[in-house]
Amino acid sequence: MSEVQSGLGNKLENVFLAILRVVILVVLALSLVAAVALGVWAVKDMGASPTPYKSEAVDNKALIQELKKSLESAPAASQPAPQKPNSSKGGKAENKALEEELGKQLKVVSDFLSKFEKNLNNPDGFKADLRKKANTLALEPQSEASVLAYAKGQTDLFSLALADPEIIAILKKKDDDAFGNYFSAAVDIYPDFFERQAESRKEFEAEESARVLGAKAGAMMKLSIAGGMFGTFLLISLILVLVKIERNLRVRPV
């Protein structure tokens, strides 16, 4: 009876060890795969960098359509106050190409106003304000090429908004309030577009900075978990080896 019991005990022990071996192998494989996957993911997150902001291209024709709509039904508005001269040029050396564009813009504006028997009260102040906006609202204010591109776009818009015979004919039928409203909108619509771009860029860059910081913080956590998984892999491997040794050293019944 004792031999039967002993044989049954050995069989149960063998079954238990076989099941344990399978479980250990499964857990071993899963821990190794998880450690590798988390490690790769963590390394990827550690190298995260902000996505460059892609500026929206200004569409002068679309801006002109907005101005034309303002002629249809615009609330009464007084003509904007004269610009005051800006004695500071922000410490930048004179950009001759920029000054040429500003001269073109001033001429378009002056020609437009002359058609309605009006003049700029302070041409130098108006030009200084155009210069300041070009130097601050350009997509890359430190780049003369970017500043010049901004200025050329402003010149193009003035030509479309203030030299269009159709628009001039409509304005001649309007009162002074409508004229002042249109002129103010024509002067402001282009820089307003770039101001919105600057705000969008700040928000986008802040979000990207937060995303990168979060990714790098998460990467450290993933590395810690991956290290734990790899430690588990080593521990289970050791257990598996010990179980194998134990089975080989067991005395089998004759």
PDB file of C-alpha atoms in Angstrom:
ATOM      1  CA  MET A   1       0.000   0.000   0.000  1.00  0.00           C
ATOM      2  CA  SER A   2       2.893   2.290   0.828  1.00  0.00           C
ATOM      3  CA  GLU A   3       4.493   1.576  -2.545  1.00  0.00           C
ATOM      4  CA  VAL A   4       1.219   2.445  -4.306  1.00  0.00           C
ATOM      5  CA  GLN A   5       0.927   5.618  -2.334  1.00  0.00           C
ATOM      6  CA  SER A   6       4.551   6.443  -3.048  1.00  0.00           C
ATOM      7  CA  GLY A   7       4.067   5.849  -6.769  1.00  0.00           C
ATOM      8  CA  LEU A   8       0.913   7.994  -6.791  1.00  0.00           C
ATOM      9  CA  GLY A   9       2.751  10.712  -4.920  1.00  0.00           C
ATOM     10  CA  ASN A  10       5.554  10.681  -7.465  1.00  0.00           C
ATOM     11  CA  LYS A  11       3.094  10.912 -10.345  1.00  0.00           C
ATOM     12  CA  LEU A  12       1.311  13.868  -8.756  1.00  0.00           C
ATOM     13  CA  GLU A  13       4.639  15.518  -8.086  1.00  0.00           C
ATOM     14  CA  ASN A  14       5.689  15.035 -11.716  1.00  0.00           C
ATOM     15  CA  VAL A  15       2.402  16.491 -12.947  1.00  0.00           C
ATOM     16  CA  PHE A  16       2.799  19.471 -10.623  1.00  0.00           C
ATOM     17  CA  LEU A  17       6.364  20.067 -11.761  1.00  0.00           C
ATOM     18  CA  ALA A  18       5.340  19.809 -15.423  1.00  0.00           C
ATOM     19  CA  ILE A  19       2.587  22.376 -14.919  1.00  0.00           C
ATOM     20  CA  LEU A  20       4.952  24.610 -12.978  1.00  0.00           C
ATOM     21  CA  ARG A  21       7.490  24.356 -15.769  1.00  0.00           C
ATOM     22  CA  VAL A  22       4.945  25.438 -18.387  1.00  0.00           C
ATOM     23  CA  VAL A  23       3.782  28.355 -16.219  1.00  0.00           C
ATOM     24  CA  ILE A  24       7.365  29.428 -15.619  1.00  0.00           C
ATOM     25  CA  LEU A  25       8.174  29.288 -19.335  1.00  0.00           C
ATOM     26  CA  VAL A  26       5.097  31.384 -20.186  1.00  0.00           C
ATOM     27  CA  VAL A  27       5.848  33.987 -17.521  1.00  0.00           C
ATOM     28  CA  LEU A  28       9.497  33.967 -18.562  1.00  0.00           C
ATOM     29  CA  ALA A  29       8.618  34.683 -22.198  1.00  0.00           C
ATOM     30  CA  LEU A  30       6.108  37.378 -21.269  1.00  0.00           C
ATOM     31  CA  SER A  31       8.524  39.169 -18.928  1.00  0.00           C
ATOM     32  CA  LEU A  32      11.269  39.168 -21.556  1.00  0.00           C
ATOM     33  CA  VAL A  33       8.963  40.480 -24.311  1.00  0.00           C
ATOM     34  CA  ALA A  34       7.515  43.134 -21.984  1.00  0.00           C
ATOM     35  CA  ALA A  35      11.005  44.253 -20.885  1.00  0.00           C
ATOM     36  CA  VAL A  36      12.219  44.613 -24.486  1.00  0.00           C
ATOM     37  CA  ALA A  37       9.035  46.395 -25.645  1.00  0.00           C
ATOM     38  CA  LEU A  38       9.066  48.857 -22.740  1.00  0.00           C
ATOM     39  CA  GLY A  39      12.786  49.460 -23.208  1.00  0.00           C
ATOM     40  CA  VAL A  40      12.372  50.298 -26.885  1.00  0.00           C
ATOM     41  CA  TRP A  41       9.361  52.507 -26.118  1.00  0.00           C
ATOM     42  CA  ALA A  42      11.285  54.308 -23.368  1.00  0.00           C
ATOM     43  CA  VAL A  43      14.299  54.962 -25.619  1.00  0.00           C
ATOM     44  CA  LYS A  44      11.966  56.367 -28.278  1.00  0.00           C
ATOM     45  CA  ASP A  45      10.310  58.692 -25.743  1.00  0.00           C
ATOM     46  CA  MET A  46      13.688  59.815 -24.406  1.00  0.00           C
ATOM     47  CA  GLY A  47      14.504  61.107 -27.884  1.00  0.00           C
ATOM     48  CA  ALA A  48      11.220  63.009 -28.228  1.00  0.00           C
ATOM     49  CA  SER A  49      11.561  66.538 -29.605  1.00  0.00           C
ATOM     50  CA  PRO A  50       9.040  69.334 -30.252  1.00  0.00           C
ATOM     51  CA  THR A  51       7.340  69.309 -33.643  1.00  0.00           C
ATOM     52  CA  PRO A  52       8.214  72.493 -35.570  1.00  0.00           C
ATOM     53  CA  TYR A  53       5.310  74.901 -35.936  1.00  0.00           C
ATOM     54  CA  LYS A  54       3.995  75.127 -39.472  1.00  0.00           C
ATOM     55  CA  SER A  55       2.781  78.639 -40.158  1.00  0.00           C
ATOM     56  CA  GLU A  56      -0.345  79.213 -42.184  1.00  0.00           C
ATOM     57  CA  ALA A  57       0.426  80.955 -45.461  1.00  0.00           C
ATOM     58  CA  VAL A  58      -1.171  84.368 -45.741  1.00  0.00           C
ATOM     59  CA  ASP A  59      -3.738  84.591 -48.530  1.00  0.00           C
ATOM     60  CA  ASN A  60      -4.117  88.231 -49.514  1.00  0.00           C
ATOM     61  CA  LYS A  61      -7.000  87.456 -51.855  1.00  0.00           C
ATOM     62  CA  ALA A  62      -8.956  85.902 -48.985  1.00  0.00           C
ATOM     63  CA  LEU A  63      -8.215  88.934 -46.813  1.00  0.00           C
ATOM     64  CA  ILE A  64      -9.467  91.198 -49.599  1.00  0.00           C
ATOM     65  CA  GLN A  65     -12.716  89.241 -49.712  1.00  0.00           C
ATOM     66  CA  GLU A  66     -13.120  89.934 -45.990  1.00  0.00           C
ATOM     67  CA  LEU A  67     -12.571  93.635 -46.626  1.00  0.00           C
ATOM     68  CA  LYS A  68     -15.129  93.680 -49.421  1.00  0.00           C
ATOM     69  CA  LYS A  69     -17.708  92.080 -47.138  1.00  0.00           C
ATOM     70  CA  SER A  70     -17.096  94.873 -44.635  1.00  0.00           C
ATOM     71  CA  LEU A  71     -18.254  97.344 -47.283  1.00  0.00           C
ATOM     72  CA  GLU A  72     -21.673  95.683 -47.510  1.00  0.00           C
ATOM     73  CA  SER A  73     -22.764  96.192 -43.914  1.00  0.00           C
ATOM     74  CA  ALA A  74     -20.245  97.688 -41.537  1.00  0.00           C
ATOM     75  CA  PRO A  75     -20.971  99.484 -38.274  1.00  0.00           C
ATOM     76  CA  ALA A  76     -20.147 103.157 -38.249  1.00  0.00           C
ATOM     77  CA  ALA A  77     -16.559 103.824 -37.253  1.00  0.00           C
ATOM     78  CA  SER A  78     -14.508 106.976 -37.050  1.00  0.00           C
ATOM     79  CA  GLN A  79     -11.265 107.275 -38.987  1.00  0.00           C
ATOM     80  CA  PRO A  80      -8.265 105.985 -36.998  1.00  0.00           C
ATOM     81  CA  ALA A  81      -6.189 108.520 -35.128  1.00  0.00           C
ATOM     82  CA  PRO A  82      -3.008 109.723 -36.850  1.00  0.00           C
ATOM     83  CA  GLN A  83       0.064 107.639 -36.162  1.00  0.00           C
ATOM     84  CA  LYS A  84       2.745 109.196 -33.971  1.00  0.00           C
ATOM     85  CA  PRO A  85       6.329 109.112 -35.199  1.00  0.00           C
ATOM     86  CA  ASN A  86       8.346 106.239 -33.830  1.00  0.00           C
ATOM     87  CA  SER A  87      11.853 107.525 -33.186  1.00  0.00           C
ATOM     88  CA  SER A  88      13.242 104.070 -32.365  1.00  0.00           C
ATOM     89  CA  LYS A  89      14.041 101.500 -35.018  1.00  0.00           C
ATOM     90  CA  GLY A  90      14.697  98.764 -32.499  1.00  0.00           C
ATOM     91  CA  GLY A  91      18.474  99.072 -32.884  1.00  0.00           C
ATOM     92  CA  LYS A  92      18.447  97.418 -36.311  1.00  0.00           C
ATOM     93  CA  ALA A  93      20.558  98.671 -39.172  1.00  0.00           C
ATOM     94  CA  GLU A  94      18.516 100.130 -42.003  1.00  0.00           C
ATOM     95  CA  ASN A  95      17.346  97.520 -44.454  1.00  0.00           C
ATOM     96  CA  LYS A  96      17.309  99.276 -47.832  1.00  0.00           C
ATOM     97  CA  ALA A  97      15.072  96.667 -49.446  1.00  0.00           C
ATOM     98  CA  LEU A  98      12.618  97.029 -46.565  1.00  0.00           C
ATOM     99  CA  GLU A  99      12.668 100.814 -46.827  1.00  0.00           C
ATOM    100  CA  GLU A 100      11.859 100.528 -50.525  1.00  0.00           C
ATOM    101  CA  GLU A 101       8.825  98.353 -49.734  1.00  0.00           C
ATOM    102  CA  LEU A 102       7.699 100.768 -47.037  1.00  0.00           C
ATOM    103  CA  GLY A 103       8.022 103.604 -49.553  1.00  0.00           C
ATOM    104  CA  LYS A 104       5.801 101.682 -51.987  1.00  0.00           C
ATOM    105  CA  GLN A 105       3.234 101.095 -49.257  1.00  0.00           C
ATOM    106  CA  LEU A 106       3.192 104.750 -48.275  1.00  0.00           C
ATOM    107  CA  LYS A 107       2.726 105.765 -51.914  1.00  0.00           C
ATOM    108  CA  VAL A 108      -0.223 103.372 -52.389  1.00  0.00           C
ATOM    109  CA  VAL A 109      -1.869 104.708 -49.226  1.00  0.00           C
ATOM    110  CA  SER A 110      -1.248 108.346 -50.175  1.00  0.00           C
ATOM    111  CA  ASP A 111      -2.609 107.792 -53.698  1.00  0.00           C
ATOM    112  CA  PHE A 112      -5.678 106.102 -52.246  1.00  0.00           C
ATOM    113  CA  LEU A 113      -6.394 108.935 -49.817  1.00  0.00           C
ATOM    114  CA  SER A 114      -5.830 111.587 -52.477  1.00  0.00           C
ATOM    115  CA  LYS A 115      -8.702 110.123 -54.493  1.00  0.00           C
ATOM    116  CA  PHE A 116     -10.969 111.145 -51.623  1.00  0.00           C
ATOM    117  CA  GLU A 117      -9.240 114.480 -51.073  1.00  0.00           C
ATOM    118  CA  LYS A 118      -7.633 113.246 -47.849  1.00  0.00           C
ATOM    119  CA  ASN A 119      -4.056 113.035 -46.624  1.00  0.00           C
ATOM    120  CA  LEU A 120      -2.061 111.269 -43.946  1.00  0.00           C
ATOM    121  CA  ASN A 121      -1.626 113.657 -41.030  1.00  0.00           C
ATOM    122  CA  ASN A 122       1.699 112.078 -40.131  1.00  0.00           C
ATOM    123  CA  PRO A 123       3.322 110.150 -43.006  1.00  0.00           C
ATOM    124  CA  ASP A 124       6.554 109.539 -41.078  1.00  0.00           C
ATOM    125  CA  GLY A 125       4.664 108.134 -38.099  1.00  0.00           C
ATOM    126  CA  PHE A 126       2.559 105.934 -40.375  1.00  0.00           C
ATOM    127  CA  LYS A 127       5.678 104.601 -42.101  1.00  0.00           C
ATOM    128  CA  ALA A 128       7.421 104.031 -38.750  1.00  0.00           C
ATOM    129  CA  ASP A 129       4.457 101.973 -37.582  1.00  0.00           C
ATOM    130  CA  LEU A 130       4.616  99.863 -40.755  1.00  0.00           C
ATOM    131  CA  ARG A 131       8.343  99.343 -40.168  1.00  0.00           C
ATOM    132  CA  LYS A 132       7.818  98.319 -36.543  1.00  0.00           C
ATOM    133  CA  LYS A 133       5.172  95.764 -37.476  1.00  0.00           C
ATOM    134  CA  ALA A 134       7.352  94.296 -40.218  1.00  0.00           C
ATOM    135  CA  ASN A 135      10.247  93.917 -37.767  1.00  0.00           C
ATOM    136  CA  THR A 136       8.130  92.338 -35.028  1.00  0.00           C
ATOM    137  CA  LEU A 137       5.358  90.386 -36.771  1.00  0.00           C
ATOM    138  CA  ALA A 138       7.395  88.646 -39.489  1.00  0.00           C
ATOM    139  CA  LEU A 139       7.524  84.870 -39.038  1.00  0.00           C
ATOM    140  CA  GLU A 140      11.261  85.107 -38.262  1.00  0.00           C
ATOM    141  CA  PRO A 141      11.873  88.675 -36.982  1.00  0.00           C
ATOM    142  CA  GLN A 142      15.649  88.120 -36.800  1.00  0.00           C
ATOM    143  CA  SER A 143      15.802  87.248 -40.484  1.00  0.00           C
ATOM    144  CA  GLU A 144      15.938  90.163 -42.935  1.00  0.00           C
ATOM    145  CA  ALA A 145      14.555  87.861 -45.634  1.00  0.00           C
ATOM    146  CA  SER A 146      11.522  87.038 -43.483  1.00  0.00           C
ATOM    147  CA  VAL A 147      10.959  90.709 -42.631  1.00  0.00           C
ATOM    148  CA  LEU A 148      11.201  91.615 -46.310  1.00  0.00           C
ATOM    149  CA  ALA A 149       8.763  88.830 -47.240  1.00  0.00           C
ATOM    150  CA  TYR A 150       6.300  90.243 -44.695  1.00  0.00           C
ATOM    151  CA  ALA A 151       6.708  93.741 -46.150  1.00  0.00           C
ATOM    152  CA  LYS A 152       6.219  92.533 -49.716  1.00  0.00           C
ATOM    153  CA  GLY A 153       3.023  90.787 -48.678  1.00  0.00           C
ATOM    154  CA  GLN A 154       1.814  94.019 -47.057  1.00  0.00           C
ATOM    155  CA  THR A 155       2.607  95.944 -50.257  1.00  0.00           C
ATOM    156  CA  ASP A 156       0.678  93.403 -52.294  1.00  0.00           C
ATOM    157  CA  LEU A 157      -2.329  93.640 -49.993  1.00  0.00           C
ATOM    158  CA  PHE A 158      -2.329  97.448 -50.097  1.00  0.00           C
ATOM    159  CA  SER A 159      -2.267  97.283 -53.896  1.00  0.00           C
ATOM    160  CA  LEU A 160      -5.275  94.937 -53.867  1.00  0.00           C
ATOM    161  CA  ALA A 161      -7.204  96.788 -51.173  1.00  0.00           C
ATOM    162  CA  LEU A 162      -6.453 100.428 -51.948  1.00  0.00           C
ATOM    163  CA  ALA A 163      -5.919 100.537 -55.704  1.00  0.00           C
ATOM    164  CA  ASP A 164      -8.873  98.442 -56.882  1.00  0.00           C
ATOM    165  CA  PRO A 165     -11.129 100.682 -59.056  1.00  0.00           C
ATOM    166  CA  GLU A 166     -14.190  98.663 -58.028  1.00  0.00           C
ATOM    167  CA  ILE A 167     -13.542  99.221 -54.333  1.00  0.00           C
ATOM    168  CA  ILE A 168     -12.794 102.897 -54.881  1.00  0.00           C
ATOM    169  CA  ALA A 169     -16.049 103.332 -56.815  1.00  0.00           C
ATOM    170  CA  ILE A 170     -18.006 101.710 -53.977  1.00  0.00           C
ATOM    171  CA  LEU A 171     -16.318 103.868 -51.331  1.00  0.00           C
ATOM    172  CA  LYS A 172     -17.102 107.058 -53.232  1.00  0.00           C
ATOM    173  CA  LYS A 173     -20.773 106.246 -52.678  1.00  0.00           C
ATOM    174  CA  LYS A 174     -20.287 105.726 -48.949  1.00  0.00           C
ATOM    175  CA  ASP A 175     -20.103 108.274 -46.143  1.00  0.00           C
ATOM    176  CA  ASP A 176     -16.991 109.210 -44.177  1.00  0.00           C
ATOM    177  CA  ASP A 177     -17.719 106.688 -41.451  1.00  0.00           C
ATOM    178  CA  ALA A 178     -17.787 103.815 -43.951  1.00  0.00           C
ATOM    179  CA  PHE A 179     -14.622 105.142 -45.554  1.00  0.00           C
ATOM    180  CA  GLY A 180     -12.819 105.388 -42.204  1.00  0.00           C
ATOM    181  CA  ASN A 181     -13.969 101.902 -41.246  1.00  0.00           C
ATOM    182  CA  TYR A 182     -12.699 100.420 -44.508  1.00  0.00           C
ATOM    183  CA  PHE A 183      -9.363 102.243 -44.409  1.00  0.00           C
ATOM    184  CA  SER A 184      -8.761 101.163 -40.814  1.00  0.00           C
ATOM    185  CA  ALA A 185      -9.598  97.538 -41.687  1.00  0.00           C
ATOM    186  CA  ALA A 186      -7.357  97.630 -44.771  1.00  0.00           C
ATOM    187  CA  VAL A 187      -4.417  98.863 -42.692  1.00  0.00           C
ATOM    188  CA  ASP A 188      -4.948  96.392 -39.828  1.00  0.00           C
ATOM    189  CA  ILE A 189      -6.119  93.165 -41.486  1.00  0.00           C
ATOM    190  CA  TYR A 190      -2.637  92.046 -42.632  1.00  0.00           C
ATOM    191  CA  PRO A 191      -0.771  92.582 -39.313  1.00  0.00           C
ATOM    192  CA  ASP A 192      -3.767  91.146 -37.436  1.00  0.00           C
ATOM    193  CA  PHE A 193      -3.330  87.910 -39.397  1.00  0.00           C
ATOM    194  CA  PHE A 194       0.319  87.667 -38.318  1.00  0.00           C
ATOM    195  CA  GLU A 195      -0.544  88.532 -34.716  1.00  0.00           C
ATOM    196  CA  ARG A 196      -2.955  85.572 -34.678  1.00  0.00           C
ATOM    197  CA  GLN A 197      -0.178  83.440 -36.166  1.00  0.00           C
ATOM    198  CA  ALA A 198       2.178  84.514 -33.370  1.00  0.00           C
ATOM    199  CA  GLU A 199      -0.404  83.625 -30.720  1.00  0.00           C
ATOM    200  CA  SER A 200      -1.077  80.253 -32.355  1.00  0.00           C
ATOM    201  CA  ARG A 201       2.657  79.574 -32.483  1.00  0.00           C
ATOM    202  CA  LYS A 202       3.085  80.344 -28.775  1.00  0.00           C
ATOM    203  CA  GLU A 203       0.220  78.032 -27.847  1.00  0.00           C
ATOM    204  CA  PHE A 204       1.488  75.263 -30.137  1.00  0.00           C
ATOM    205  CA  GLU A 205       5.056  75.488 -28.813  1.00  0.00           C
ATOM    206  CA  ALA A 206       3.812  75.458 -25.201  1.00  0.00           C
ATOM    207  CA  GLU A 207       1.756  72.323 -25.907  1.00  0.00           C
ATOM    208  CA  GLU A 208       4.707  70.660 -27.655  1.00  0.00           C
ATOM    209  CA  SER A 209       7.031  71.518 -24.764  1.00  0.00           C
ATOM    210  CA  ALA A 210       4.579  69.969 -22.294  1.00  0.00           C
ATOM    211  CA  ARG A 211       4.239  66.894 -24.510  1.00  0.00           C
ATOM    212  CA  VAL A 212       8.009  66.380 -24.726  1.00  0.00           C
ATOM    213  CA  LEU A 213       8.471  66.816 -20.967  1.00  0.00           C
ATOM    214  CA  GLY A 214       5.661  64.330 -20.341  1.00  0.00           C
ATOM    215  CA  ALA A 215       7.159  61.835 -22.798  1.00  0.00           C
ATOM    216  CA  LYS A 216      10.595  62.033 -21.157  1.00  0.00           C
ATOM    217  CA  ALA A 217       9.130  61.681 -17.676  1.00  0.00           C
ATOM    218  CA  GLY A 218       7.128  58.681 -18.863  1.00  0.00           C
ATOM    219  CA  ALA A 219      10.275  57.242 -20.439  1.00  0.00           C
ATOM    220  CA  MET A 220      12.002  57.091 -17.055  1.00  0.00           C
ATOM    221  CA  MET A 221       9.021  55.239 -15.609  1.00  0.00           C
ATOM    222  CA  LYS A 222       9.008  52.812 -18.534  1.00  0.00           C
ATOM    223  CA  LEU A 223      12.733  52.169 -18.076  1.00  0.00           C
ATOM    224  CA  SER A 224      12.135  51.393 -14.395  1.00  0.00           C
ATOM    225  CA  ILE A 225       9.335  48.964 -15.248  1.00  0.00           C
ATOM    226  CA  ALA A 226      11.446  47.404 -18.014  1.00  0.00           C
ATOM    227  CA  GLY A 227      14.271  46.915 -15.510  1.00  0.00           C
ATOM    228  CA  GLY A 228      11.844  45.239 -13.129  1.00  0.00           C
ATOM    229  CA  MET A 229      10.580  42.994 -15.919  1.00  0.00           C
ATOM    230  CA  PHE A 230      14.127  42.005 -16.835  1.00  0.00           C
ATOM    231  CA  GLY A 231      14.883  41.295 -13.188  1.00  0.00           C
ATOM    232  CA  THR A 232      11.799  39.072 -13.113  1.00  0.00           C
ATOM    233  CA  PHE A 233      13.090  37.307 -16.212  1.00  0.00           C
ATOM    234  CA  LEU A 234      16.416  36.586 -14.512  1.00  0.00           C
ATOM    235  CA  LEU A 235      14.730  35.411 -11.310  1.00  0.00           C
ATOM    236  CA  ILE A 236      12.372  33.070 -13.109  1.00  0.00           C
ATOM    237  CA  SER A 237      15.238  31.737 -15.209  1.00  0.00           C
ATOM    238  CA  LEU A 238      17.088  30.920 -12.000  1.00  0.00           C
ATOM    239  CA  ILE A 239      14.016  29.175 -10.571  1.00  0.00           C
ATOM    240  CA  LEU A 240      13.653  27.167 -13.763  1.00  0.00           C
ATOM    241  CA  VAL A 241      17.282  26.059 -13.572  1.00  0.00           C
ATOM    242  CA  LEU A 242      16.864  25.060  -9.924  1.00  0.00           C
ATOM    243  CA  VAL A 243      13.729  23.066 -10.731  1.00  0.00           C
ATOM    244  CA  LYS A 244      15.589  21.273 -13.506  1.00  0.00           C
ATOM    245  CA  ILE A 245      18.458  20.442 -11.177  1.00  0.00           C
ATOM    246  CA  GLU A 246      16.039  19.230  -8.523  1.00  0.00           C
ATOM    247  CA  ARG A 247      14.308  16.898 -10.968  1.00  0.00           C
ATOM    248  CA  ASN A 248      17.630  15.429 -12.140  1.00  0.00           C
ATOM    249  CA  LEU A 249      18.831  14.884  -8.594  1.00  0.00           C
ATOM    250  CA  ARG A 250      15.682  13.214  -7.331  1.00  0.00           C
ATOM    251  CA  VAL A 251      16.087   9.517  -6.569  1.00  0.00           C
ATOM    252  CA  ARG A 252      13.818   7.570  -8.843  1.00  0.00           C
ATOM    253  CA  PRO A 253      12.251   4.339  -7.423  1.00  0.00           C
ATOM    254  CA  VAL A 254      13.671   1.065  -8.708  1.00  0.00           C
TER     255      VAL A 254
END
